[in-house]
Every structure is written in structure tokens, then in C-alpha cells.
Coordinates of C-alpha atoms and ligand atoms in Angstrom, one line a residue:
Chain A
M17 CA 3.2 2.9 2.6
R18 CA 3.6 -0.5 1.3
P19 CA 5.7 -0.5 -2.1
A20 CA 2.8 -1.8 -4.2
P21 CA -0.1 0.4 -3.1
L22 CA 2.5 3.6 -3.7
A23 CA 3.6 1.9 -7.1
S24 CA -0.3 1.9 -7.8
L25 CA -1.0 5.6 -6.7
L26 CA 2.6 7.0 -8.7
W27 CA 1.2 4.8 -11.7
T28 CA -2.6 7.0 -12.0
G29 CA -0.7 10.0 -11.4
L30 CA 2.2 9.4 -14.1
R31 CA -0.6 8.1 -16.7
R32 CA -3.0 11.7 -15.5
N33 CA 0.0 14.1 -16.3
L34 CA 1.8 12.2 -19.3
A35 CA 2.1 15.6 -21.2
M36 CA 3.0 17.4 -18.2
T37 CA 5.5 14.7 -17.2
A38 CA 6.9 14.4 -20.8
A39 CA 7.7 18.2 -20.8
V40 CA 9.6 18.2 -17.4
I41 CA 11.6 15.1 -18.8
V42 CA 12.5 16.6 -22.1
T43 CA 13.9 20.5 -20.2
V44 CA 15.5 18.1 -17.4
T45 CA 17.5 16.1 -20.3
I46 CA 18.7 19.7 -21.9
C47 CA 19.5 21.2 -18.5
L48 CA 21.5 17.6 -17.6
A49 CA 23.1 17.5 -20.9
M50 CA 24.4 20.7 -20.7
L51 CA 25.8 20.1 -17.3
G52 CA 27.1 16.8 -18.8
A53 CA 28.8 18.8 -21.5
G54 CA 30.5 21.3 -19.1
L55 CA 31.8 18.3 -17.2
L56 CA 33.2 16.6 -20.2
L57 CA 34.5 20.0 -21.2
R58 CA 36.6 20.1 -18.2
A59 CA 37.2 16.8 -18.4
Q60 CA 38.9 17.5 -21.5
V61 CA 40.9 20.6 -20.3
H62 CA 42.5 18.1 -17.7
T63 CA 43.4 15.5 -20.2
V64 CA 45.6 18.2 -22.5
D65 CA 46.7 19.7 -19.1
D66 CA 47.8 16.5 -18.2
Y67 CA 49.5 15.2 -21.4
L68 CA 51.0 18.8 -21.8
L69 CA 52.1 19.1 -18.0
G70 CA 55.0 16.9 -18.3
Q71 CA 56.5 18.6 -21.3
L72 CA 56.2 22.2 -19.5
E73 CA 59.4 23.7 -18.1
V74 CA 59.5 27.5 -16.5
V75 CA 63.0 28.8 -18.2
V76 CA 64.7 31.5 -16.2
D77 CA 66.5 33.5 -18.5
L78 CA 69.8 34.7 -17.6
T79 CA 71.6 37.8 -18.0
D80 CA 74.8 38.4 -20.5
E81 CA 76.4 39.8 -17.6
I82 CA 75.8 37.0 -15.0
T83 CA 78.9 36.1 -13.1
P84 CA 79.9 32.2 -12.5
A85 CA 79.1 32.8 -8.6
Q86 CA 75.7 34.6 -9.3
R87 CA 74.9 31.3 -11.5
T88 CA 76.1 29.0 -9.2
A89 CA 74.3 30.3 -6.1
L90 CA 71.2 30.3 -8.4
E91 CA 71.7 26.5 -9.1
T92 CA 72.1 25.9 -5.5
E93 CA 69.1 27.5 -4.3
M94 CA 67.1 25.6 -7.4
H95 CA 68.4 22.3 -6.2
R96 CA 67.8 22.9 -2.7
D97 CA 63.7 23.8 -3.7
P98 CA 61.5 21.2 -3.1
A99 CA 59.5 22.4 -5.9
I100 CA 61.9 22.0 -8.2
V101 CA 62.7 18.6 -9.3
G102 CA 65.0 19.1 -12.4
V103 CA 67.3 22.2 -13.4
R104 CA 69.3 22.1 -17.2
Y105 CA 71.4 24.8 -18.3
E106 CA 71.3 26.0 -21.7
S107 CA 73.8 28.3 -23.3
G108 CA 72.8 31.0 -25.6
R109 CA 73.9 28.9 -28.7
Q110 CA 71.8 25.7 -27.3
V111 CA 68.8 28.4 -27.0
Y112 CA 69.1 29.6 -30.1
D113 CA 69.4 26.0 -31.8
R114 CA 66.4 24.8 -30.1
F115 CA 64.2 28.2 -31.4
R116 CA 65.5 27.2 -34.6
R117 CA 63.9 24.1 -34.5
D118 CA 60.8 25.3 -32.9
F119 CA 59.8 28.1 -35.6
H120 CA 61.7 26.1 -38.7
D121 CA 58.1 26.7 -40.3
S122 CA 58.6 30.4 -40.3
P123 CA 61.5 31.1 -41.7
D124 CA 61.2 34.8 -41.7
V125 CA 61.2 35.0 -37.6
V126 CA 64.3 32.8 -37.7
A127 CA 66.1 34.9 -40.2
G128 CA 65.3 38.3 -37.8
V129 CA 67.1 36.4 -35.1
R130 CA 70.8 35.9 -34.6
P131 CA 72.9 33.4 -32.2
G132 CA 74.3 35.9 -29.8
D133 CA 70.6 37.6 -29.5
L134 CA 69.1 34.8 -27.4
P135 CA 70.4 34.6 -23.8
A136 CA 71.5 31.5 -21.6
A137 CA 68.8 30.1 -19.5
L138 CA 68.0 27.5 -16.8
R139 CA 65.3 25.2 -17.4
L140 CA 63.4 23.8 -14.5
T141 CA 61.0 21.1 -14.1
L142 CA 58.5 21.4 -11.7
A143 CA 57.4 18.8 -9.0
D144 CA 53.8 20.0 -9.3
P145 CA 54.0 21.9 -13.1
R146 CA 50.5 23.7 -11.7
A147 CA 52.1 25.4 -9.4
S148 CA 54.6 27.4 -11.3
G149 CA 53.2 30.8 -10.1
D150 CA 55.4 30.5 -6.6
I151 CA 58.3 29.9 -8.6
V152 CA 58.0 32.7 -10.9
V153 CA 57.7 34.9 -8.4
T154 CA 60.9 33.6 -6.2
Y155 CA 63.5 34.1 -9.1
T156 CA 61.8 37.0 -11.0
G157 CA 64.4 39.9 -10.3
Q158 CA 67.1 37.6 -8.6
D159 CA 70.6 38.9 -9.9
G160 CA 71.9 37.2 -13.0
V161 CA 68.2 37.1 -13.7
E162 CA 66.3 38.3 -17.2
A163 CA 63.3 37.0 -16.6
V164 CA 61.4 34.0 -15.9
R165 CA 59.1 32.6 -17.9
D166 CA 56.2 30.1 -17.6
Q167 CA 55.5 28.0 -20.3
R168 CA 52.2 27.1 -19.1
A169 CA 51.1 30.9 -19.5
L170 CA 51.3 29.9 -23.5
L171 CA 48.6 27.5 -22.9
D172 CA 46.3 29.9 -21.6
P173 CA 44.7 31.1 -24.8
L174 CA 43.6 27.0 -25.3
Y175 CA 42.6 27.1 -21.5
R176 CA 40.5 30.3 -22.0
F177 CA 38.7 28.9 -25.0
L178 CA 37.7 25.6 -23.1
D179 CA 36.7 27.8 -20.0
A180 CA 34.3 29.7 -21.8
F181 CA 32.9 26.7 -23.8
T182 CA 32.7 25.2 -20.0
I183 CA 31.2 28.4 -18.2
G184 CA 28.7 28.7 -21.2
A185 CA 27.6 24.9 -21.0
F186 CA 26.9 25.6 -16.9
A187 CA 25.4 28.8 -17.5
L188 CA 22.9 27.2 -20.0
A189 CA 22.3 23.9 -17.7
A190 CA 21.5 26.9 -14.9
V191 CA 19.1 28.4 -17.0
Q192 CA 17.5 25.4 -17.8
A193 CA 17.3 24.1 -14.0
L194 CA 15.3 27.2 -14.2
A195 CA 13.3 26.2 -16.5
S196 CA 13.1 22.9 -14.6
F197 CA 12.5 24.2 -11.8
A198 CA 9.0 26.6 -12.7
L199 CA 8.0 23.4 -14.7
I200 CA 8.2 20.8 -12.2
Y201 CA 6.5 23.4 -10.0
T202 CA 3.9 23.4 -12.3
M203 CA 3.4 19.9 -12.7
I204 CA 3.3 19.6 -8.7
R205 CA 0.4 22.0 -8.7
I206 CA -1.3 20.1 -11.8
S207 CA -0.9 16.8 -10.2
A208 CA -1.6 17.9 -6.8
H209 CA -5.1 19.1 -8.1
G210 CA -5.9 16.0 -10.1
R211 CA -4.5 14.2 -6.4
R212 CA -6.9 16.5 -4.2
R213 CA -9.5 13.8 -3.6
E214 CA -6.7 11.2 -2.8
T215 CA -4.7 14.0 -0.7
A216 CA -8.0 14.8 1.3
V217 CA -8.7 10.6 2.2
M218 CA -5.2 10.0 2.9
K219 CA -5.4 13.3 5.3
L220 CA -8.4 12.5 6.6
V221 CA -7.7 8.5 7.3
G222 CA -4.3 9.5 9.0
A223 CA -1.4 9.0 6.4
S224 CA 1.8 10.6 7.3
N225 CA 2.9 13.8 5.5
G226 CA 5.7 11.0 4.3
T227 CA 3.3 9.4 2.7
I228 CA 1.3 11.9 1.3
R229 CA 4.1 13.4 -0.1
A230 CA 5.9 10.3 -1.6
P231 CA 4.0 9.8 -5.0
F232 CA 3.9 13.6 -5.7
M233 CA 8.3 13.2 -4.8
L234 CA 8.4 10.0 -6.8
E235 CA 7.0 11.2 -9.7
S236 CA 9.3 14.3 -10.0
A237 CA 12.2 11.9 -8.8
I238 CA 11.3 9.4 -12.2
A239 CA 11.6 12.9 -14.8
G240 CA 14.6 13.2 -13.2
L241 CA 15.7 9.8 -13.5
V242 CA 14.6 9.1 -17.1
G243 CA 16.2 12.8 -18.0
G244 CA 19.6 11.7 -16.6
L245 CA 19.4 8.4 -18.3
L246 CA 18.5 10.5 -21.6
A247 CA 21.2 13.0 -20.9
G248 CA 23.4 10.2 -20.4
G249 CA 22.6 8.7 -23.5
L250 CA 23.4 12.2 -25.4
L251 CA 27.1 12.2 -23.4
V252 CA 27.6 9.0 -25.1
A253 CA 26.5 9.7 -28.7
A254 CA 28.3 13.2 -28.3
K255 CA 31.5 10.5 -27.3
V256 CA 31.1 8.2 -30.5
F257 CA 30.4 10.5 -32.9
L258 CA 31.5 13.8 -32.2
V259 CA 34.6 13.2 -30.5
D260 CA 36.1 9.9 -31.7
G261 CA 34.5 10.1 -34.7
Q262 CA 35.3 13.7 -36.1
F263 CA 37.3 15.8 -33.6
A264 CA 40.1 12.6 -33.0
R265 CA 41.2 12.8 -36.5
Q266 CA 41.9 16.5 -36.2
S267 CA 43.2 17.2 -32.7
T268 CA 47.0 17.2 -32.1
F269 CA 45.8 17.0 -28.6
P270 CA 44.7 13.8 -26.9
L271 CA 40.9 13.7 -26.0
F272 CA 39.1 12.8 -23.0
G273 CA 38.4 9.1 -22.7
W274 CA 35.5 6.8 -21.6
S275 CA 35.9 6.9 -18.3
A276 CA 35.3 10.5 -18.0
V277 CA 31.9 9.8 -20.6
W278 CA 30.7 7.9 -17.3
E279 CA 31.8 9.6 -14.4
S280 CA 29.9 12.9 -16.1
G281 CA 27.2 10.0 -16.9
A282 CA 26.9 9.3 -13.3
V283 CA 27.0 12.6 -12.2
V284 CA 24.4 13.5 -14.5
V285 CA 21.7 10.6 -13.4
A286 CA 22.8 11.5 -9.7
V287 CA 21.7 15.1 -10.0
G288 CA 18.9 14.2 -11.8
I289 CA 16.7 12.6 -9.6
L290 CA 18.2 14.6 -6.1
A291 CA 17.2 17.9 -7.7
A292 CA 14.5 16.8 -9.5
A293 CA 12.8 15.5 -5.7
A294 CA 14.0 18.7 -4.0
M295 CA 12.7 20.9 -6.4
A296 CA 9.0 18.8 -6.1
S297 CA 9.7 18.9 -2.1
L298 CA 10.1 23.0 -2.7
A299 CA 7.0 23.2 -5.1
L300 CA 5.0 20.8 -2.4
H301 CA 5.6 23.1 0.2
R302 CA 3.4 25.5 -1.7
H303 CA 1.2 23.6 -3.2
L304 CA 0.0 20.8 -0.2
R305 CA -0.5 21.8 2.9
V306 CA -0.7 18.7 5.1
Chain B
M27 CA -13.3 10.5 25.2
I28 CA -13.9 13.8 24.3
V29 CA -13.6 17.2 26.6
L30 CA -14.4 20.7 25.4
D31 CA -13.5 23.3 27.9
A32 CA -14.5 26.9 27.1
V33 CA -13.9 26.4 23.3
S34 CA -14.1 29.3 21.1
K35 CA -13.3 29.5 17.4
W36 CA -13.0 33.1 15.5
Y37 CA -12.3 32.1 11.6
P38 CA -9.8 35.2 10.3
T39 CA -12.8 36.2 8.0
G40 CA -15.9 36.2 10.3
D41 CA -17.4 38.9 12.2
R42 CA -18.6 36.6 15.0
P43 CA -17.2 33.6 16.2
A44 CA -17.9 30.2 15.1
L45 CA -18.1 28.8 18.2
A46 CA -18.2 30.6 21.4
D47 CA -17.1 29.2 24.9
V48 CA -18.6 25.8 24.0
S49 CA -18.0 23.3 27.1
A50 CA -18.8 19.7 26.9
E51 CA -17.7 16.2 28.1
I52 CA -18.3 13.2 26.1
G53 CA -17.7 9.6 27.6
T54 CA -16.0 6.8 26.0
G55 CA -18.9 4.6 24.1
E56 CA -21.4 7.2 24.1
F57 CA -23.5 8.4 21.2
V58 CA -24.2 12.0 20.7
F59 CA -26.6 14.0 18.3
L60 CA -24.9 17.5 17.6
V61 CA -27.7 19.5 16.0
G62 CA -28.3 23.4 15.5
P63 CA -29.3 25.6 12.5
S64 CA -27.1 26.2 9.6
G65 CA -24.1 28.2 10.5
S66 CA -24.1 27.3 14.0
G67 CA -20.8 26.0 14.5
K68 CA -21.5 22.0 13.8
S69 CA -18.9 21.4 11.3
T70 CA -16.6 23.7 12.9
L71 CA -16.5 21.4 16.0
L72 CA -16.0 18.3 14.2
R73 CA -12.9 20.1 12.4
L74 CA -11.7 21.0 16.0
L75 CA -11.4 17.5 16.9
L76 CA -9.9 16.3 13.7
R77 CA -7.4 19.4 14.3
E78 CA -8.0 20.3 10.6
E79 CA -8.6 23.7 12.7
R80 CA -7.4 24.9 16.2
A81 CA -9.1 26.4 18.8
S82 CA -9.0 30.0 19.0
A83 CA -9.4 29.9 23.1
G84 CA -10.2 26.9 25.2
Q85 CA -9.1 23.3 25.3
V86 CA -10.4 20.2 22.9
L87 CA -8.7 16.9 24.8
V88 CA -9.7 13.7 22.5
A89 CA -8.5 10.7 24.7
G90 CA -6.9 12.7 27.2
R91 CA -4.4 14.8 24.6
D92 CA -4.8 18.3 23.8
V93 CA -5.4 18.3 20.4
A94 CA -4.3 21.7 19.8
R95 CA -0.6 20.5 21.5
I96 CA -0.1 17.6 19.2
P97 CA 2.7 17.8 17.5
D98 CA 1.9 18.5 13.5
R99 CA 3.9 15.2 12.6
R100 CA 1.6 13.3 15.6
V101 CA -1.3 14.2 13.8
P102 CA -2.1 11.6 11.5
R103 CA -2.2 9.7 14.7
L104 CA -4.9 11.2 15.8
R105 CA -6.6 11.0 12.8
R106 CA -6.2 7.4 12.7
A107 CA -8.2 7.1 16.1
V108 CA -10.9 9.5 15.2
G109 CA -12.8 8.4 12.3
C110 CA -14.8 10.9 9.9
V111 CA -17.7 10.3 7.3
F112 CA -19.6 13.2 5.5
Q113 CA -22.4 14.1 3.7
D114 CA -20.6 13.9 0.1
F115 CA -19.3 10.6 1.1
R116 CA -15.4 11.3 -0.4
L117 CA -15.3 8.2 -2.3
L118 CA -12.0 8.0 -4.7
P119 CA -14.5 7.4 -8.2
N120 CA -11.9 5.5 -9.8
R121 CA -11.4 3.0 -7.2
T122 CA -13.5 0.0 -6.7
V123 CA -15.3 -0.4 -3.1
A124 CA -13.0 -2.5 -1.9
A125 CA -10.1 -0.5 -2.9
N126 CA -11.6 2.3 -1.7
V127 CA -11.6 0.7 2.0
A128 CA -8.5 -1.1 1.4
F129 CA -7.4 3.0 0.6
A130 CA -7.3 3.9 4.1
L131 CA -5.5 0.9 5.4
D132 CA -2.7 1.0 2.7
V133 CA -1.9 4.4 3.0
V134 CA -1.5 4.1 6.7
G135 CA 1.2 1.5 6.0
R136 CA -0.9 -1.5 7.2
P137 CA 0.6 -5.0 6.0
R138 CA -1.3 -6.5 3.2
H139 CA -2.6 -9.7 4.9
V140 CA -4.6 -7.2 7.6
V141 CA -5.6 -5.3 4.5
R142 CA -6.8 -8.5 3.2
S143 CA -8.8 -10.0 6.0
V144 CA -10.4 -6.5 7.2
V145 CA -12.0 -5.1 4.3
P146 CA -13.9 -7.9 3.6
E147 CA -14.9 -7.7 7.6
A148 CA -15.8 -3.9 7.1
L149 CA -18.2 -4.3 3.7
E150 CA -19.7 -7.4 5.6
L151 CA -20.3 -5.2 8.6
V152 CA -22.3 -2.4 6.3
G153 CA -23.8 -5.5 4.2
L154 CA -21.9 -4.2 1.0
R155 CA -19.7 -7.4 0.2
E156 CA -21.3 -8.0 -3.1
A157 CA -20.5 -5.1 -4.0
A158 CA -16.7 -5.0 -3.1
Q159 CA -16.0 -4.9 -7.2
R160 CA -18.0 -2.4 -8.1
Y161 CA -17.3 1.3 -8.6
P162 CA -18.5 4.2 -6.5
D163 CA -20.6 5.6 -9.5
E164 CA -22.4 2.5 -9.7
L165 CA -24.0 2.5 -6.7
S166 CA -26.8 4.5 -4.5
G167 CA -26.4 7.7 -2.0
G168 CA -26.9 4.9 0.7
E169 CA -24.3 2.4 -0.5
Q170 CA -22.3 5.1 -1.1
Q171 CA -22.2 5.9 2.4
R172 CA -22.0 2.6 3.5
V173 CA -18.9 2.3 1.6
A174 CA -17.7 5.9 3.2
I175 CA -18.5 4.4 6.9
A176 CA -16.4 1.2 6.0
R177 CA -13.5 3.4 5.0
A178 CA -13.8 5.2 8.5
F179 CA -14.3 2.3 10.3
V180 CA -11.9 -0.1 9.0
G181 CA -9.0 1.2 10.9
R182 CA -11.0 0.8 14.2
P183 CA -10.9 4.4 15.0
R184 CA -12.1 5.0 18.8
V185 CA -14.2 8.0 17.6
L186 CA -16.4 8.3 14.8
L187 CA -17.2 11.6 13.7
A188 CA -20.3 11.9 11.1
D189 CA -21.1 15.3 9.6
E190 CA -24.8 14.9 8.5
P191 CA -24.0 11.5 6.8
T192 CA -27.9 11.3 5.9
G193 CA -28.2 15.0 4.4
N194 CA -28.1 13.6 0.8
L195 CA -30.3 10.2 1.5
D196 CA -34.1 9.6 1.7
P197 CA -35.6 9.0 5.2
A198 CA -35.5 4.9 4.7
T199 CA -31.7 5.2 3.4
S200 CA -30.9 7.4 6.1
L201 CA -32.7 4.9 8.8
E202 CA -30.3 2.6 7.4
I203 CA -26.9 4.7 7.9
M204 CA -28.3 5.2 11.2
K205 CA -28.5 1.6 12.1
L206 CA -25.0 1.3 11.0
L207 CA -24.0 4.0 12.9
D208 CA -25.6 2.4 16.0
T209 CA -24.0 -0.8 15.5
I210 CA -20.6 0.8 15.5
H211 CA -21.3 2.6 18.4
R212 CA -22.6 -0.8 20.1
A213 CA -19.2 -2.3 19.4
G214 CA -17.8 0.4 21.8
T215 CA -16.9 3.4 19.4
T216 CA -17.7 7.2 20.4
V217 CA -19.7 8.8 17.8
L218 CA -20.8 12.4 17.6
M219 CA -23.0 12.8 14.7
A220 CA -24.1 16.3 13.7
T221 CA -27.1 16.4 12.0
H222 CA -30.2 17.9 10.6
N223 CA -32.5 14.9 10.5
A224 CA -35.1 15.5 13.2
S225 CA -37.2 12.1 12.9
L226 CA -33.7 10.1 13.4
V227 CA -32.8 12.1 16.4
D228 CA -36.1 11.8 17.7
A229 CA -36.3 8.0 17.1
M230 CA -33.0 7.6 19.0
R231 CA -33.5 9.5 22.0
R232 CA -29.8 9.9 22.5
R233 CA -27.7 13.1 23.8
V234 CA -28.4 16.0 22.2
L235 CA -25.8 18.5 22.1
E236 CA -27.6 21.6 20.3
L237 CA -25.5 24.9 19.0
G238 CA -26.6 28.0 18.3
D239 CA -24.8 30.8 16.6
G240 CA -21.7 29.1 17.8
V241 CA -23.1 28.8 21.6
L242 CA -23.9 25.2 23.1
I243 CA -27.8 26.1 24.1
R244 CA -28.6 22.6 25.1
D245 CA -27.1 19.3 26.3
E246 CA -29.9 17.1 27.0
A247 CA -29.7 13.4 27.4
D248 CA -32.5 11.4 26.0
G249 CA -33.2 14.6 23.8
R250 CA -35.0 15.4 20.7
Y251 CA -34.3 17.4 18.0
D252 CA -36.5 19.9 19.2
Q253 CA -36.0 21.4 22.4
T254 CA -39.2 19.6 24.5
V255 CA -38.8 22.0 27.5
P256 CA -37.5 26.0 27.5
Q257 CA -33.4 24.8 28.3
P258 CA -31.4 27.5 30.0
I259 CA -27.9 27.9 28.8
A260 CA -26.0 24.6 28.9
V261 CA -23.3 24.3 32.3
P262 CA -20.2 22.9 31.6
A263 CA -19.9 19.4 32.4
Q264 CA -17.6 19.0 35.2
S265 CA -17.9 16.0 36.8
A266 CA -19.5 13.8 34.3
G267 CA -17.2 10.9 33.5
D268 CA -17.2 7.9 31.6
G269 CA -20.6 5.9 32.4
G270 CA -21.8 8.9 34.8
V271 CA -25.0 9.2 36.1
D272 CA -27.6 10.5 34.4
S273 CA -29.1 13.5 35.7
G274 CA -32.4 14.6 35.2
V275 CA -33.5 12.0 33.0
D276 CA -36.9 11.8 34.5
S277 CA -37.8 15.1 33.1
G278 CA -36.4 14.6 29.9
I279 CA -33.7 17.0 30.3
G280 CA -30.2 16.2 31.1
I281 CA -27.8 19.5 31.8
G282 CA -24.1 18.6 31.7
G283 CA -25.1 14.8 32.5
I284 CA -24.0 11.9 30.0
G285 CA -27.3 10.1 28.7
G286 CA -27.5 6.6 29.4
I287 CA -26.1 4.7 26.7
G288 CA -27.1 1.4 24.5
I289 CA -30.4 1.3 26.0
G290 CA -33.9 0.2 24.5
I291 CA -32.5 0.0 21.1
G292 CA -34.9 -2.4 19.9
G293 CA -37.9 -0.4 20.6
I294 CA -37.5 2.6 17.9
G295 CA -39.1 0.3 14.6
G296 CA -41.1 1.9 12.9
V297 CA -39.5 5.6 12.5
G298 CA -38.7 7.2 9.2
G299 CA -41.3 5.8 7.0
G300 CA -41.7 2.3 5.7
V301 CA -39.2 0.5 7.9
S302 CA -40.9 -1.2 10.3
S303 CA -38.8 -4.0 11.6
P304 CA -36.6 -3.7 14.7
W305 CA -33.1 -3.5 13.9
A306 CA -31.0 -6.7 12.9
P307 CA -27.6 -5.3 12.6
P308 CA -25.3 -7.4 10.6
V309 CA -22.3 -7.6 13.3
R310 CA -21.5 -11.2 12.5
G311 CA -18.3 -10.8 14.6
A312 CA -16.6 -8.0 12.4
V313 CA -16.6 -5.9 15.1
G314 CA -14.1 -6.5 18.3
Ligands
ATP25 N1 -12.8 28.0 6.7 C1 -14.0 28.9 7.2 N2 -13.5 30.7 6.7 C2 -14.1 31.4 7.5 N3 -15.9 31.0 8.2 C3 -16.2 29.9 8.3 C4 -15.5 28.9 7.8 N4 -15.9 27.3 7.8 C5 -17.0 27.9 8.7 N5 -17.2 29.0 8.7 C6 -18.5 29.8 9.4 O1 -18.2 29.3 10.7 C7 -19.7 29.6 11.1 C8 -19.8 28.0 11.3 O2 -19.8 27.3 10.0 P1 -19.8 25.4 10.0 O3 -19.7 24.9 8.8 O4 -19.3 25.0 11.5 O5 -21.6 25.7 10.4 P2 -22.5 24.3 10.5 O6 -23.3 24.0 11.7 O7 -21.7 22.9 9.8 O8 -23.7 24.0 9.3 P3 -24.6 23.5 8.2 O9 -25.3 23.0 9.3 O10 -24.8 24.3 7.4 O11 -23.2 22.7 7.7 C9 -20.3 30.0 9.7 O12 -20.7 31.2 10.1 C10 -19.5 30.2 8.5 O13 -19.8 31.3 7.6
MG26 MG1 -21.5 21.7 8.6

């Protein structure tokens, strides 16, 4: 069908179904905003990760009884390991000094520890800080090794916190997606009813199934597009007013940048259009026998 | 053009078949009336030709193709070749007359310049050029049916089905519609018209197929609405092809033959109450 008559069909349909279409747009907007929020939270996790990972090390605590030969053997193995890009030895004294520096805000903790209490350590810089698990497994229990500590584990609570919000946002998006589907389903049913004369005539004069379905699919896709754009607008607003306006002043971590907003926005708009059209196509199977 | 071979149709809910073992052949360019009491299966037969339903048994061929075996995505092509009008017109009330006719071309993807030139021709053919910008509810029933005919014919289908096209119209208007269908027939279109209108059938004296309880009980060339002579069961038309010879025309009975077509149309004036002049079909080169 040429664009002009299709647009006229679409326009009459949208006008006839204005209230219903508005309801669909609102639900789709909330759904996609939740999806976008989840994507931004994930972007935030990555931002924090990238910032901190460069500073994270795997610390191999050495036993007090370690022999120079054992230490040499360990270091040789570590230098050969392609996953490890740097090995630095810290004596017990250096470890104690670092400990005092890190905890200078908590004098009580520092007071309870004496210089001899802390073991010497090898500090490893990894090629891929995210792949620390293998290193921990490899060196734990070797001769002269007391314990292997992955500093990344210290960040776990933060990550769990952000992950919980991400999952929450995605779950809400999923619930809203169900609501959107129910509404799109209803919209199609009402629309099919409102258009039943047109549809009957189209069938009669030999319009193809694609042509008969096109206005319905487009109607839904337009609702998806508008919902996607509105949700994208909400993401931008969140970046401007919440992230840059509020959190930026309080946070000690870097926050996600505009590129994350644009990427999430693009995903949200694309998902909006495609998912709405797909839902419409599902609903059409039920309500439009051609 | 249309071949029915031992066609039966049971609806899932029916306790008897809507059509039972119907065999007939309609040649290209024929004009055939389909008569029979209410519920005898006339609409069912037309629905089979449009593939709105499938036959439960037997074969339905349109233009040589077994309709039941056309794949779903090809069904629209069949419907472009088979125009259809109904008792209730089925016009779109929110579109003008011209837009209703144009709709049929738009939705099958015809280019705009074609739509622009063909729609006025079709309206001219049905004598409604002046009414192009009016809406269906501003037209009389007869005029609405003309619009429906223009819409059915604008795509130049090879077959035109009419399901009681005069069912809602008074005798004079019915005759007008009948003339229009005859014009379309004479332009080379095969026309199959289901009707209860006895005076039209009697006036036209065309081939008549009569159904009774789903059974084909009469197939008569130059027939009347009511059977003139006691008529035995119709024999499936095996030999009849396009322009086949009339058999039994002298006696007024044609068994399985194809009625003589397009002869003596001028002689039918005066039927239908009040319409007395011979027809002057407004063809004006629109057909072809
Ligand atoms: N969709 C359907 N489902 C079940 N039975 C049907 C259906 N359509 C028609 N029938 C039955 O099939 C039989 C034939 O119906 P059909 O509509 O073909 O008759 P008709 O000759 O067109 O009648 P009329 O002159 O009143 O229009 C009837 O008994 C009718 O009840
Ligand atoms: Mg009927």
C-alpha cells in the first residue's frame, strides 16, 4: 500500500482510539523507563568497576616461616604467569605502615595491632582484574602462602547493592511489559473492532494480509516509539537533575556519563518500537483472522 | 471460468449439509442467476468461490485453479479476480463515494495515477460521477449499491458475484441495478447473481441455477425464476465449455448446458414496473 492511504488509515484509527493509545503509551513509557534505569545502573557498576579495578590488587600473604627459596620459587612462577603483570614484595613493616595509613581514621583499630602482627605479602597486579578468581585458586595453599586475598571482594557489598537495584528495575520493567502487553492486546482488539468494516472490505477486494495488518502494527509501533522517546526523556532528566544535580556532589565514585544515557536511550526506543510491534502481531493472531 | 465438481459443504454446527454434491460449470462471459429459497445454500456457494469457506468435499475451480488448494497468501489474488457485491452494500460510512471506490485500489497497492484515472471511470459507469464527493449516508439505497458495484468492478475482476444485490431495493431501483450488472456482463465479465427477485430473473431469461436444501435441482438456460416444466435432477455439466452449445433451449430447458449469452437484451423493456424504455447502458469506453 502506498504511504498516503496507509497514513490516512492509521490516522483515523489513532483518532478513534485516542484514550486507549494514550493508556498504552503511559504504560510503555513506565516499562521502558524502568528498563532504561536498569541499563543505567549497570552502566554505573561498570563505571565504578573501571575506576577502581586499576587500583585493585590480589594480595598474597606470606607465612612467617617462608624460606627465601620458597619465596623465589613463588615469585618466579608469578613472573611467568601471563595473567599477572606486576609482582611487588612488601615486608611486614611496609604492610604495617600501609595499614596505619588506611585506617588512620580509626585509631582504636590501629592501637590493637603491633608491627610484628602483620605478615609480609606479595601484591599482584593482574592483566584482567576481573579474572582474579583463577589466581586466588592457583596460589592458595602453596608453600609459604598464608592466604590469598582478592581486594575486589571488598567491593562486593557495593556491587550487591547496585545489582539489587538493577534487578529490581529489570523486574519492574518485566511487570510493566506484561501490563503493556495486556493493554496492547486490548488496544488491538478495540482497534480491530473499530476497523472491522475496513478490514472486511480489504479482505473482500483482495488486500494482502500484510496490508490488512499494517495499520494495526504501525499503531502499536507508534505507541512504542512515543513511549520510548518519553522514557528516553526521563533518562535524560534523571541524568541532569538526579545524577549531575544531586549525587555528583556527594559521591566519592565517578558516575556514569552522557554516553551511557544515549546508549540506554537508543536501546529503550528500539526495544519500544520492536516489542510493541511484536506484541501487536501476537494480538493480531487472536483478533484478526485473515 | 467456474467449475463445481460434486461440491458439498457441511458447517460444523449444521445438522444437514448447506451444499450437497453440487456440480455445475459456468463459462467465461456467462451471466447466471442463482435462485432458491432462503437457506438453500446460495450464499454458501458464493463464499466457496471467494475462499471465505472451503468445500467439505468436491472441487471448486475458479479460472482453472482449485480454490481450496490456493495457499493462504495467494487468496488475496483470487479475491482481486473475483469482485463481489452484497445486499447490504458494505460501504465505509466515513469515506466519500470516490474514496470508497479508491479504497479498493489503494489497499491492493495500485499506483496513484491509476487510482486517479480509473475511479472517475468507474463512477461514470455506474452513473454517479456527480456524487463523487458525497458520503454513503447521503445516498439512496440504489445509489449506494451502485457505489458498491463500482468498487467491486474498479479493479476489473474477471468474475463478479452478487449476493442478493437488489434485496433491499424497490422494483424500479432493482431494475437499474440489474441493468448495471448486465452492462458489466457485456463488458466481458462473468456474472453470478444470487437473487430472490423473480421479476428480474423472468425478464432477463438467462441461465438459472436453482438450489433446494443445498442440492442443485435445476440448471436451465434462458430460465425463469420458477420452474416452467417439471425438472429432473441436474446432471453435472461434463461437456460444457466456454460458449458451449445450448441444449434443450427450444423446450426452455437446458440441462447442464451453457445458456446463450448476450442475446436480445434490448427486448426486455417494460419489466419491473414503470421502467419502460429500452436500456441505454452508460458504458462510454470505461470498460475494457
Ligand atoms: N456460518 C455458518 N455456520 C453454520 N451454518 C451456516 C452458516 N452459514 C450458513 N449456514 C447454514 O447453511 C445453510 C445455507 O445457508 P446460506 O446462507 O448459504 O443460504 P442462502 O441460500 O444464502 O439463504 P438466503 O437466501 O436467506 O440468503 C443454512 O441452513 C444456514 O443455516
Ligand atoms: Mg444468502
